[in-house]
Amino acid sequence: MNKKVIISLIIVTTIGLFFYLFVSSKLERKPDVSALQKDLNSSLARTRAEAAYKLGSLHDSQFIPLLEKHIDDPDERVRYQVVVSLANLGSPSGYQELINLLTSRDIPFSEKANISENAKGLLFMHHETAFPFLIKNLNNENFSIRVKVFDILKQISRFRSHKETGLFN
């Protein structure tokens, strides 16, 4: 091969490598936590909900206290996302709020079934750590919560018995 072709191949390869490194660094970039903390205080509910979601998806329990400060957000979508993120991080307050969501009267009727089912699913998914809160709420003064918690515990029991027999291994 002649020198010009070899030099051209080296240049193209080098440019390709730099482009790959640039693109992959952008794709693997971790979220800016300080920006997410600011976003939790945004005037826009959607921004606050997205920040809560992103903090929960980092799977770092250091964000539990920060998220707990926003558990009483004025917007129900933000409150819901904060609760989901707290539960995903293993927070006791997140589990308790999920249990409360099972029968919340603050949820619009059109969303009630969906949010209740999501709460049940999250409690089931985190049953290893949420179990004490589920047991505690078998004595909840709200009959509806007791019934729904009992239903979740039945699902967990069935899952565990199937797992022990090898059906879910």
Coordinates of N, CA, C and O in Angstrom, one line a residue:
M1 N 0.8 -1.2 0.0 CA 0.0 0.0 0.0 C 0.9 1.2 0.0 O 2.0 1.2 0.6
N2 N 0.3 2.3 -0.6 CA 1.1 3.5 -0.6 C 1.0 4.3 0.7 O 0.0 4.1 1.5
K3 N 1.9 5.2 1.0 CA 1.9 5.9 2.2 C 0.6 6.8 2.5 O 0.2 6.9 3.6
K4 N 0.1 7.4 1.4 CA -1.1 8.2 1.5 C -2.3 7.4 2.0 O -3.1 7.8 2.8
V5 N -2.4 6.2 1.5 CA -3.5 5.3 1.9 C -3.4 4.9 3.4 O -4.4 5.0 4.2
I6 N -2.2 4.6 3.8 CA -1.9 4.2 5.2 C -2.2 5.4 6.1 O -2.9 5.2 7.1
I7 N -1.7 6.6 5.8 CA -2.0 7.7 6.6 C -3.4 8.1 6.7 O -4.0 8.4 7.7
S8 N -4.1 8.0 5.5 CA -5.6 8.2 5.5 C -6.3 7.2 6.4 O -7.2 7.6 7.2
L9 N -5.9 5.9 6.4 CA -6.6 4.9 7.3 C -6.3 5.2 8.7 O -7.2 5.1 9.6
I10 N -5.1 5.7 9.0 CA -4.8 6.0 10.4 C -5.6 7.2 10.9 O -6.2 7.2 12.0
I11 N -5.7 8.2 10.0 CA -6.5 9.4 10.4 C -8.0 9.0 10.6 O -8.6 9.4 11.6
V12 N -8.6 8.3 9.6 CA -10.0 7.9 9.7 C -10.2 7.0 11.0 O -11.2 7.2 11.7
T13 N -9.3 6.1 11.3 CA -9.4 5.3 12.4 C -9.4 6.1 13.7 O -10.1 5.9 14.7
T14 N -8.4 7.0 13.8 CA -8.3 7.9 14.9 C -9.5 8.8 15.1 O -10.1 8.9 16.3
I15 N -10.1 9.3 14.1 CA -11.3 10.1 14.2 C -12.4 9.3 14.6 O -13.2 9.7 15.5
G16 N -12.5 8.1 14.1 CA -13.6 7.1 14.5 C -13.5 6.8 16.0 O -14.5 6.7 16.7
L17 N -12.3 6.5 16.4 CA -12.1 6.2 17.9 C -12.5 7.4 18.8 O -13.2 7.2 19.8
F18 N -12.1 8.6 18.4 CA -12.5 9.8 19.2 C -14.0 10.0 19.2 O -14.6 10.3 20.2
F19 N -14.6 9.8 18.0 CA -16.1 9.9 18.0 C -16.7 8.8 18.8 O -17.7 9.2 19.6
Y20 N -16.3 7.6 18.8 CA -16.8 6.5 19.6 C -16.7 6.9 21.1 O -17.6 6.8 21.9
L21 N -15.5 7.3 21.5 CA -15.3 7.7 22.9 C -16.2 8.8 23.4 O -16.7 8.9 24.5
F22 N -16.3 9.8 22.5 CA -17.2 11.0 22.8 C -18.6 10.6 23.0 O -19.3 10.9 24.0
V23 N -19.2 9.8 22.0 CA -20.5 9.3 22.1 C -20.8 8.4 23.3 O -21.7 8.6 24.0
S24 N -19.9 7.5 23.6 CA -20.1 6.6 24.7 C -20.0 7.3 26.0 O -20.7 7.0 27.0
S25 N -19.1 8.3 26.1 CA -19.1 9.1 27.4 C -20.4 9.9 27.6 O -20.8 10.0 28.7
K26 N -21.0 10.3 26.6 CA -22.3 11.0 26.7 C -23.4 10.0 27.1 O -24.3 10.4 27.9
L27 N -23.4 8.8 26.6 CA -24.4 7.9 26.9 C -24.3 7.3 28.3 O -25.3 7.0 28.9
E28 N -23.1 7.2 28.8 CA -22.9 6.6 30.1 C -22.8 7.6 31.2 O -22.5 7.3 32.4
R29 N -23.0 8.9 30.9 CA -22.9 10.0 31.9 C -23.9 9.8 33.0 O -25.1 9.6 32.7
K30 N -23.5 9.9 34.2 CA -24.4 9.8 35.4 C -25.1 11.2 35.5 O -24.5 12.2 35.2
P31 N -26.3 11.1 36.0 CA -27.0 12.4 36.2 C -26.3 13.3 37.2 O -25.7 12.9 38.1
D32 N -26.5 14.6 37.0 CA -25.9 15.6 37.9 C -26.8 15.7 39.1 O -27.9 16.2 39.0
V33 N -26.4 15.1 40.2 CA -27.2 15.1 41.4 C -27.6 16.5 42.0 O -28.7 16.7 42.4
S34 N -26.6 17.4 41.9 CA -27.0 18.7 42.4 C -28.1 19.4 41.5 O -28.9 20.1 42.0
A35 N -28.1 19.1 40.2 CA -29.1 19.6 39.3 C -30.5 18.9 39.7 O -31.5 19.6 39.7
L36 N -30.4 17.7 40.0 CA -31.7 16.9 40.4 C -32.2 17.5 41.7 O -33.4 17.6 41.9
Q37 N -31.3 17.8 42.6 CA -31.7 18.4 43.9 C -32.4 19.7 43.7 O -33.4 20.1 44.3
K38 N -31.9 20.5 42.7 CA -32.5 21.8 42.4 C -33.9 21.6 41.7 O -34.8 22.3 42.0
D39 N -33.9 20.6 40.8 CA -35.1 20.3 40.1 C -36.3 19.9 41.1 O -37.4 20.1 40.8
L40 N -35.9 19.2 42.2 CA -37.0 18.9 43.2 C -37.7 20.1 43.7 O -38.8 20.0 44.3
N41 N -37.1 21.2 43.6 CA -37.7 22.5 44.1 C -38.2 23.4 43.0 O -38.5 24.5 43.3
S42 N -38.3 22.8 41.8 CA -38.8 23.6 40.7 C -40.2 24.0 40.9 O -41.0 23.4 41.6
S43 N -40.6 25.0 40.2 CA -42.0 25.4 40.2 C -42.9 24.5 39.3 O -44.1 24.5 39.5
L44 N -42.3 23.8 38.5 CA -43.0 22.9 37.5 C -43.1 21.5 38.1 O -42.1 20.8 38.5
A45 N -44.3 21.0 38.3 CA -44.6 19.7 38.9 C -43.9 18.6 38.1 O -43.3 17.6 38.6
R46 N -43.9 18.7 36.8 CA -43.3 17.6 35.9 C -41.8 17.5 36.2 O -41.3 16.4 36.2
T47 N -41.2 18.6 36.3 CA -39.7 18.7 36.6 C -39.4 18.0 37.9 O -38.5 17.2 38.1
R48 N -40.3 18.3 39.0 CA -40.1 17.7 40.3 C -40.3 16.2 40.2 O -39.5 15.5 40.8
A49 N -41.3 15.8 39.5 CA -41.6 14.3 39.4 C -40.4 13.6 38.7 O -40.0 12.5 39.1
E50 N -39.9 14.2 37.6 CA -38.8 13.6 36.9 C -37.6 13.5 37.8 O -36.8 12.5 37.7
A51 N -37.3 14.6 38.5 CA -36.1 14.5 39.4 C -36.3 13.4 40.5 O -35.3 12.7 40.8
A52 N -37.5 13.3 41.0 CA -37.7 12.2 42.0 C -37.5 10.9 41.4 O -36.9 10.0 42.0
Y53 N -38.0 10.7 40.2 CA -37.8 9.4 39.5 C -36.3 9.1 39.3 O -35.9 8.0 39.5
K54 N -35.6 10.1 38.8 CA -34.2 9.9 38.5 C -33.4 9.6 39.8 O -32.5 8.8 39.8
L55 N -33.7 10.3 40.9 CA -33.0 10.0 42.1 C -33.3 8.6 42.6 O -32.4 7.9 43.1
G56 N -34.5 8.2 42.4 CA -34.9 6.8 42.8 C -34.2 5.8 42.0 O -33.8 4.7 42.4
S57 N -34.0 6.1 40.7 CA -33.4 5.1 39.8 C -31.8 5.0 40.0 O -31.2 4.1 39.4
L58 N -31.3 5.9 40.8 CA -29.8 5.8 41.1 C -29.5 4.7 42.1 O -28.4 4.3 42.3
H59 N -30.6 4.2 42.8 CA -30.4 3.1 43.7 C -29.4 3.4 44.8 O -28.6 2.5 45.2
D60 N -29.5 4.6 45.3 CA -28.5 5.0 46.4 C -29.4 5.6 47.5 O -30.0 6.6 47.4
S61 N -29.3 4.9 48.7 CA -30.1 5.2 49.8 C -29.8 6.6 50.4 O -30.5 7.1 51.3
Q62 N -28.7 7.2 50.0 CA -28.3 8.5 50.6 C -29.4 9.5 50.2 O -29.4 10.6 50.8
F63 N -30.2 9.2 49.1 CA -31.2 10.2 48.7 C -32.5 10.1 49.4 O -33.4 10.9 49.1
I64 N -32.6 9.1 50.3 CA -33.9 8.9 51.0 C -34.3 10.2 51.8 O -35.4 10.7 51.6
P65 N -33.4 10.8 52.6 CA -33.8 12.0 53.3 C -34.2 13.1 52.4 O -35.2 13.9 52.7
L66 N -33.5 13.3 51.3 CA -33.9 14.3 50.4 C -35.3 14.1 49.8 O -36.1 15.0 49.7
L67 N -35.6 12.9 49.4 CA -36.9 12.6 48.8 C -38.0 12.7 49.9 O -39.1 13.1 49.6
E68 N -37.7 12.3 51.1 CA -38.7 12.3 52.2 C -39.2 13.8 52.4 O -40.3 14.0 52.9
K69 N -38.3 14.7 52.2 CA -38.7 16.1 52.3 C -39.8 16.5 51.4 O -40.5 17.5 51.6
H70 N -40.0 15.8 50.3 CA -40.9 16.1 49.2 C -42.1 15.1 49.2 O -42.9 15.1 48.3
I71 N -42.3 14.4 50.3 CA -43.4 13.4 50.3 C -44.7 14.1 50.4 O -45.8 13.5 50.1
D72 N -44.8 15.3 50.8 CA -46.0 16.1 50.9 C -46.1 17.2 49.9 O -46.7 18.2 50.1
D73 N -45.5 16.9 48.7 CA -45.6 17.9 47.6 C -47.0 18.2 47.3 O -47.9 17.3 47.4
P74 N -47.3 19.4 46.9 CA -48.7 19.8 46.6 C -49.3 19.1 45.4 O -50.5 18.9 45.3
D75 N -48.4 18.6 44.5 CA -48.9 17.9 43.3 C -48.9 16.4 43.5 O -47.9 15.8 43.9
E76 N -50.1 15.7 43.3 CA -50.2 14.3 43.5 C -49.3 13.4 42.7 O -48.8 12.4 43.1
R77 N -49.0 13.9 41.5 CA -48.1 13.1 40.6 C -46.7 13.1 41.2 O -46.0 12.1 41.2
V78 N -46.3 14.2 41.7 CA -44.9 14.3 42.4 C -44.9 13.5 43.6 O -44.0 12.7 43.8
R79 N -46.0 13.6 44.4 CA -46.0 12.8 45.7 C -45.9 11.3 45.3 O -45.2 10.5 46.0
Y80 N -46.7 10.9 44.3 CA -46.6 9.5 43.9 C -45.3 9.0 43.5 O -44.8 8.0 43.9
Q81 N -44.6 9.9 42.6 CA -43.2 9.5 42.2 C -42.2 9.5 43.3 O -41.4 8.6 43.4
V82 N -42.4 10.4 44.3 CA -41.5 10.4 45.4 C -41.7 9.1 46.2 O -40.7 8.5 46.6
V83 N -42.9 8.7 46.4 CA -43.2 7.5 47.2 C -42.7 6.2 46.4 O -42.1 5.4 47.1
V84 N -42.8 6.2 45.1 CA -42.3 5.1 44.4 C -40.8 5.0 44.5 O -40.2 4.0 44.7
S85 N -40.1 6.2 44.4 CA -38.7 6.2 44.5 C -38.2 5.8 45.9 O -37.2 5.1 46.0
L86 N -38.9 6.3 46.9 CA -38.6 5.9 48.2 C -38.7 4.4 48.4 O -37.8 3.8 49.0
A87 N -39.8 3.8 47.9 CA -39.9 2.4 48.0 C -38.8 1.6 47.3 O -38.3 0.6 47.8
N88 N -38.5 2.1 46.1 CA -37.4 1.5 45.3 C -36.1 1.6 46.0 O -35.2 0.8 45.8
L89 N -35.9 2.6 46.9 CA -34.7 2.8 47.6 C -34.7 2.0 49.0 O -33.7 2.0 49.7
G90 N -35.9 1.4 49.3 CA -36.0 0.6 50.5 C -36.3 1.4 51.7 O -36.1 1.0 52.8
S91 N -37.0 2.5 51.5 CA -37.3 3.4 52.6 C -38.6 3.0 53.3 O -39.6 2.7 52.7
P92 N -38.6 2.9 54.7 CA -39.8 2.5 55.4 C -40.9 3.5 55.1 O -42.1 3.1 55.0
S93 N -40.6 4.8 55.0 CA -41.7 5.8 54.8 C -42.3 5.5 53.4 O -43.5 5.8 53.2
G94 N -41.5 5.1 52.4 CA -42.0 4.8 51.1 C -43.0 3.6 51.1 O -44.1 3.7 50.5
Y95 N -42.6 2.6 51.9 CA -43.5 1.4 52.0 C -44.9 1.8 52.7 O -45.9 1.4 52.2
Q96 N -44.8 2.6 53.8 CA -46.0 3.0 54.5 C -46.9 3.8 53.6 O -48.1 3.7 53.6
E97 N -46.3 4.8 52.8 CA -47.1 5.6 51.9 C -47.7 4.8 50.8 O -48.8 5.1 50.4
L98 N -47.0 3.7 50.3 CA -47.6 2.9 49.3 C -48.8 2.2 49.9 O -49.8 2.0 49.2
I99 N -48.7 1.7 51.1 CA -49.8 1.1 51.8 C -51.0 2.1 51.9 O -52.1 1.7 51.6
N100 N -50.7 3.3 52.3 CA -51.7 4.3 52.4 C -52.4 4.6 51.0 O -53.5 4.9 50.9
L101 N -51.6 4.5 49.9 CA -52.1 4.7 48.6 C -53.1 3.7 48.1 O -53.9 3.9 47.2
L102 N -53.1 2.5 48.8 CA -54.0 1.4 48.4 C -55.5 1.9 48.5 O -56.3 1.4 47.7
T103 N -55.8 2.8 49.4 CA -57.2 3.2 49.5 C -57.3 4.7 49.6 O -58.3 5.2 50.1
S104 N -56.3 5.5 49.2 CA -56.3 6.9 49.3 C -57.6 7.6 48.7 O -57.9 7.2 47.6
R105 N -58.1 8.5 49.4 CA -59.3 9.2 48.9 C -58.9 10.5 48.1 O -59.7 11.1 47.4
D106 N -57.6 10.8 48.1 CA -57.0 12.0 47.4 C -56.8 11.7 46.0 O -56.6 12.6 45.2
I107 N -56.8 10.4 45.6 CA -56.5 10.1 44.2 C -57.8 10.3 43.3 O -58.8 9.8 43.7
P108 N -57.7 10.9 42.2 CA -58.8 11.0 41.3 C -59.4 9.6 40.9 O -58.6 8.7 40.7
F109 N -60.7 9.5 40.9 CA -61.3 8.2 40.6 C -60.8 7.5 39.3 O -60.5 6.3 39.3
S110 N -60.5 8.3 38.3 CA -60.0 7.8 37.0 C -58.7 7.1 37.2 O -58.3 6.2 36.4
E111 N -57.9 7.5 38.2 CA -56.5 7.0 38.3 C -56.4 6.0 39.5 O -55.4 5.3 39.7
K112 N -57.5 5.9 40.3 CA -57.4 5.2 41.6 C -57.0 3.7 41.4 O -56.1 3.2 42.0
A113 N -57.7 3.0 40.4 CA -57.4 1.6 40.2 C -55.9 1.4 39.8 O -55.2 0.5 40.3
N114 N -55.5 2.2 38.9 CA -54.1 2.1 38.3 C -53.1 2.3 39.4 O -52.2 1.5 39.6
I115 N -53.3 3.3 40.2 CA -52.3 3.7 41.3 C -52.3 2.6 42.4 O -51.3 2.1 42.9
S116 N -53.5 2.1 42.7 CA -53.7 1.1 43.7 C -53.0 -0.2 43.2 O -52.2 -0.9 44.0
E117 N -53.1 -0.6 42.0 CA -52.5 -1.8 41.4 C -51.0 -1.6 41.4 O -50.2 -2.5 41.7
N118 N -50.5 -0.4 41.0 CA -49.1 -0.2 41.0 C -48.5 -0.3 42.4 O -47.4 -0.8 42.6
A119 N -49.2 0.3 43.4 CA -48.8 0.2 44.8 C -48.7 -1.2 45.2 O -47.7 -1.7 45.8
K120 N -49.7 -2.0 44.9 CA -49.7 -3.5 45.2 C -48.5 -4.2 44.6 O -47.8 -5.0 45.2
G121 N -48.3 -3.9 43.3 CA -47.2 -4.5 42.6 C -45.8 -4.1 43.2 O -44.9 -5.0 43.4
L122 N -45.6 -2.9 43.6 CA -44.4 -2.4 44.2 C -44.2 -3.1 45.6 O -43.1 -3.5 45.9
L123 N -45.2 -3.2 46.3 CA -45.1 -3.8 47.6 C -44.8 -5.3 47.5 O -44.0 -5.9 48.2
F124 N -45.4 -5.9 46.5 CA -45.1 -7.3 46.2 C -43.6 -7.5 45.7 O -42.9 -8.3 46.2
M125 N -43.2 -6.6 44.8 CA -41.8 -6.7 44.3 C -40.8 -6.5 45.4 O -39.7 -7.1 45.4
H126 N -41.1 -5.6 46.4 CA -40.2 -5.4 47.5 C -40.6 -6.1 48.8 O -40.2 -5.7 49.8
H127 N -41.2 -7.3 48.6 CA -41.8 -7.9 49.8 C -40.7 -8.3 50.8 O -41.0 -8.4 52.0
E128 N -39.5 -8.6 50.4 CA -38.5 -9.0 51.3 C -38.3 -7.9 52.4 O -38.2 -8.2 53.6
T129 N -38.2 -6.6 52.0 CA -38.0 -5.5 52.9 C -39.3 -4.9 53.4 O -39.4 -4.3 54.4
A130 N -40.4 -5.0 52.6 CA -41.7 -4.3 52.9 C -42.5 -5.2 53.9 O -43.5 -4.8 54.4
F131 N -42.1 -6.5 54.0 CA -42.8 -7.4 54.8 C -43.3 -6.9 56.2 O -44.4 -7.1 56.6
P132 N -42.3 -6.4 57.0 CA -42.7 -5.9 58.3 C -43.9 -4.8 58.3 O -44.7 -4.8 59.1
F133 N -43.9 -4.0 57.2 CA -44.9 -3.0 57.1 C -46.2 -3.6 56.7 O -47.3 -3.1 57.1
L134 N -46.1 -4.6 55.9 CA -47.4 -5.3 55.5 C -48.0 -6.0 56.7 O -49.2 -5.9 57.0
I135 N -47.2 -6.7 57.5 CA -47.7 -7.4 58.7 C -48.3 -6.3 59.7 O -49.4 -6.6 60.2
K136 N -47.6 -5.2 59.9 CA -48.0 -4.2 60.8 C -49.4 -3.7 60.4 O -50.3 -3.4 61.2
N137 N -49.6 -3.6 59.1 CA -50.9 -3.0 58.6 C -52.0 -4.0 58.5 O -53.1 -3.7 58.1
L138 N -51.8 -5.2 58.9 CA -52.9 -6.2 59.1 C -53.8 -5.7 60.3 O -55.0 -6.1 60.4
N139 N -53.3 -4.8 61.1 CA -54.0 -4.3 62.2 C -54.4 -2.8 62.0 O -54.8 -2.1 62.9
N140 N -54.3 -2.4 60.7 CA -54.6 -1.0 60.4 C -56.1 -0.8 60.7 O -57.0 -1.6 60.5
E141 N -56.4 0.4 61.2 CA -57.8 0.8 61.5 C -58.7 0.8 60.3 O -59.9 0.6 60.3
N142 N -58.1 1.0 59.1 CA -58.9 1.1 57.8 C -59.1 -0.4 57.3 O -58.1 -1.0 56.9
F143 N -60.3 -0.8 57.3 CA -60.6 -2.2 56.8 C -60.2 -2.4 55.4 O -59.6 -3.5 55.1
S144 N -60.3 -1.5 54.5 CA -59.9 -1.6 53.1 C -58.4 -1.9 53.0 O -58.0 -2.7 52.2
I145 N -57.6 -1.2 53.8 CA -56.2 -1.4 53.8 C -55.9 -2.8 54.3 O -55.1 -3.6 53.7
R146 N -56.6 -3.3 55.4 CA -56.3 -4.6 55.9 C -56.6 -5.7 54.8 O -55.8 -6.6 54.7
V147 N -57.7 -5.5 54.1 CA -58.1 -6.5 53.1 C -57.0 -6.5 52.0 O -56.6 -7.6 51.5
K148 N -56.6 -5.3 51.5 CA -55.6 -5.3 50.4 C -54.2 -5.8 50.8 O -53.6 -6.5 50.1
V149 N -53.8 -5.5 52.1 CA -52.6 -6.0 52.6 C -52.6 -7.5 52.7 O -51.7 -8.2 52.3
F150 N -53.8 -8.0 53.2 CA -53.9 -9.5 53.3 C -53.8 -10.1 51.9 O -53.2 -11.2 51.7
D151 N -54.4 -9.5 50.9 CA -54.3 -10.0 49.5 C -52.9 -10.0 49.0 O -52.4 -11.0 48.4
I152 N -52.1 -9.0 49.3 CA -50.7 -8.9 48.9 C -49.9 -10.1 49.6 O -49.1 -10.8 49.0
L153 N -50.2 -10.2 50.9 CA -49.5 -11.3 51.7 C -49.9 -12.7 51.1 O -49.0 -13.6 51.1
K154 N -51.1 -12.9 50.6 CA -51.5 -14.1 50.0 C -50.6 -14.4 48.7 O -50.2 -15.5 48.5
Q155 N -50.5 -13.3 47.9 CA -49.7 -13.4 46.7 C -48.2 -13.8 47.0 O -47.6 -14.6 46.4
I156 N -47.7 -13.1 48.1 CA -46.3 -13.4 48.5 C -46.2 -14.9 48.9 O -45.3 -15.6 48.6
S157 N -47.2 -15.3 49.7 CA -47.2 -16.7 50.2 C -47.2 -17.7 49.0 O -46.4 -18.7 49.0
R158 N -48.1 -17.4 48.0 CA -48.1 -18.3 46.8 C -46.8 -18.3 46.1 O -46.3 -19.3 45.7
F159 N -46.3 -17.1 45.9 CA -45.0 -16.9 45.2 C -43.9 -17.7 45.9 O -43.1 -18.5 45.3
R160 N -43.8 -17.6 47.2 CA -42.8 -18.3 48.0 C -43.0 -19.8 47.9 O -42.0 -20.5 47.8
S161 N -44.2 -20.3 48.0 CA -44.4 -21.7 48.0 C -44.1 -22.3 46.6 O -43.5 -23.3 46.4
H162 N -44.4 -21.5 45.5 CA -44.0 -21.9 44.2 C -42.5 -21.9 44.0 O -41.9 -22.8 43.3
K163 N -41.9 -20.9 44.6 CA -40.4 -20.8 44.5 C -39.8 -22.0 45.2 O -38.8 -22.5 44.7
E164 N -40.3 -22.4 46.3 CA -39.7 -23.5 47.1 C -39.9 -24.8 46.3 O -39.1 -25.7 46.4
T165 N -41.0 -24.9 45.6 CA -41.2 -26.2 44.8 C -40.5 -26.2 43.5 O -40.5 -27.1 42.7
G166 N -39.8 -25.0 43.1 CA -39.0 -25.0 41.9 C -39.8 -24.4 40.7 O -39.2 -24.4 39.6
L167 N -41.0 -24.0 40.9 CA -41.7 -23.5 39.7 C -41.2 -22.1 39.2 O -41.3 -21.8 38.1
F168 N -40.6 -21.3 40.1 CA -40.1 -20.0 39.7 C -38.6 -19.9 39.8 O -38.0 -18.9 39.9
N169 N -37.9 -21.0 39.8 CA -36.4 -21.0 39.9 C -35.8 -21.0 38.5 O -36.3 -21.4 37.6

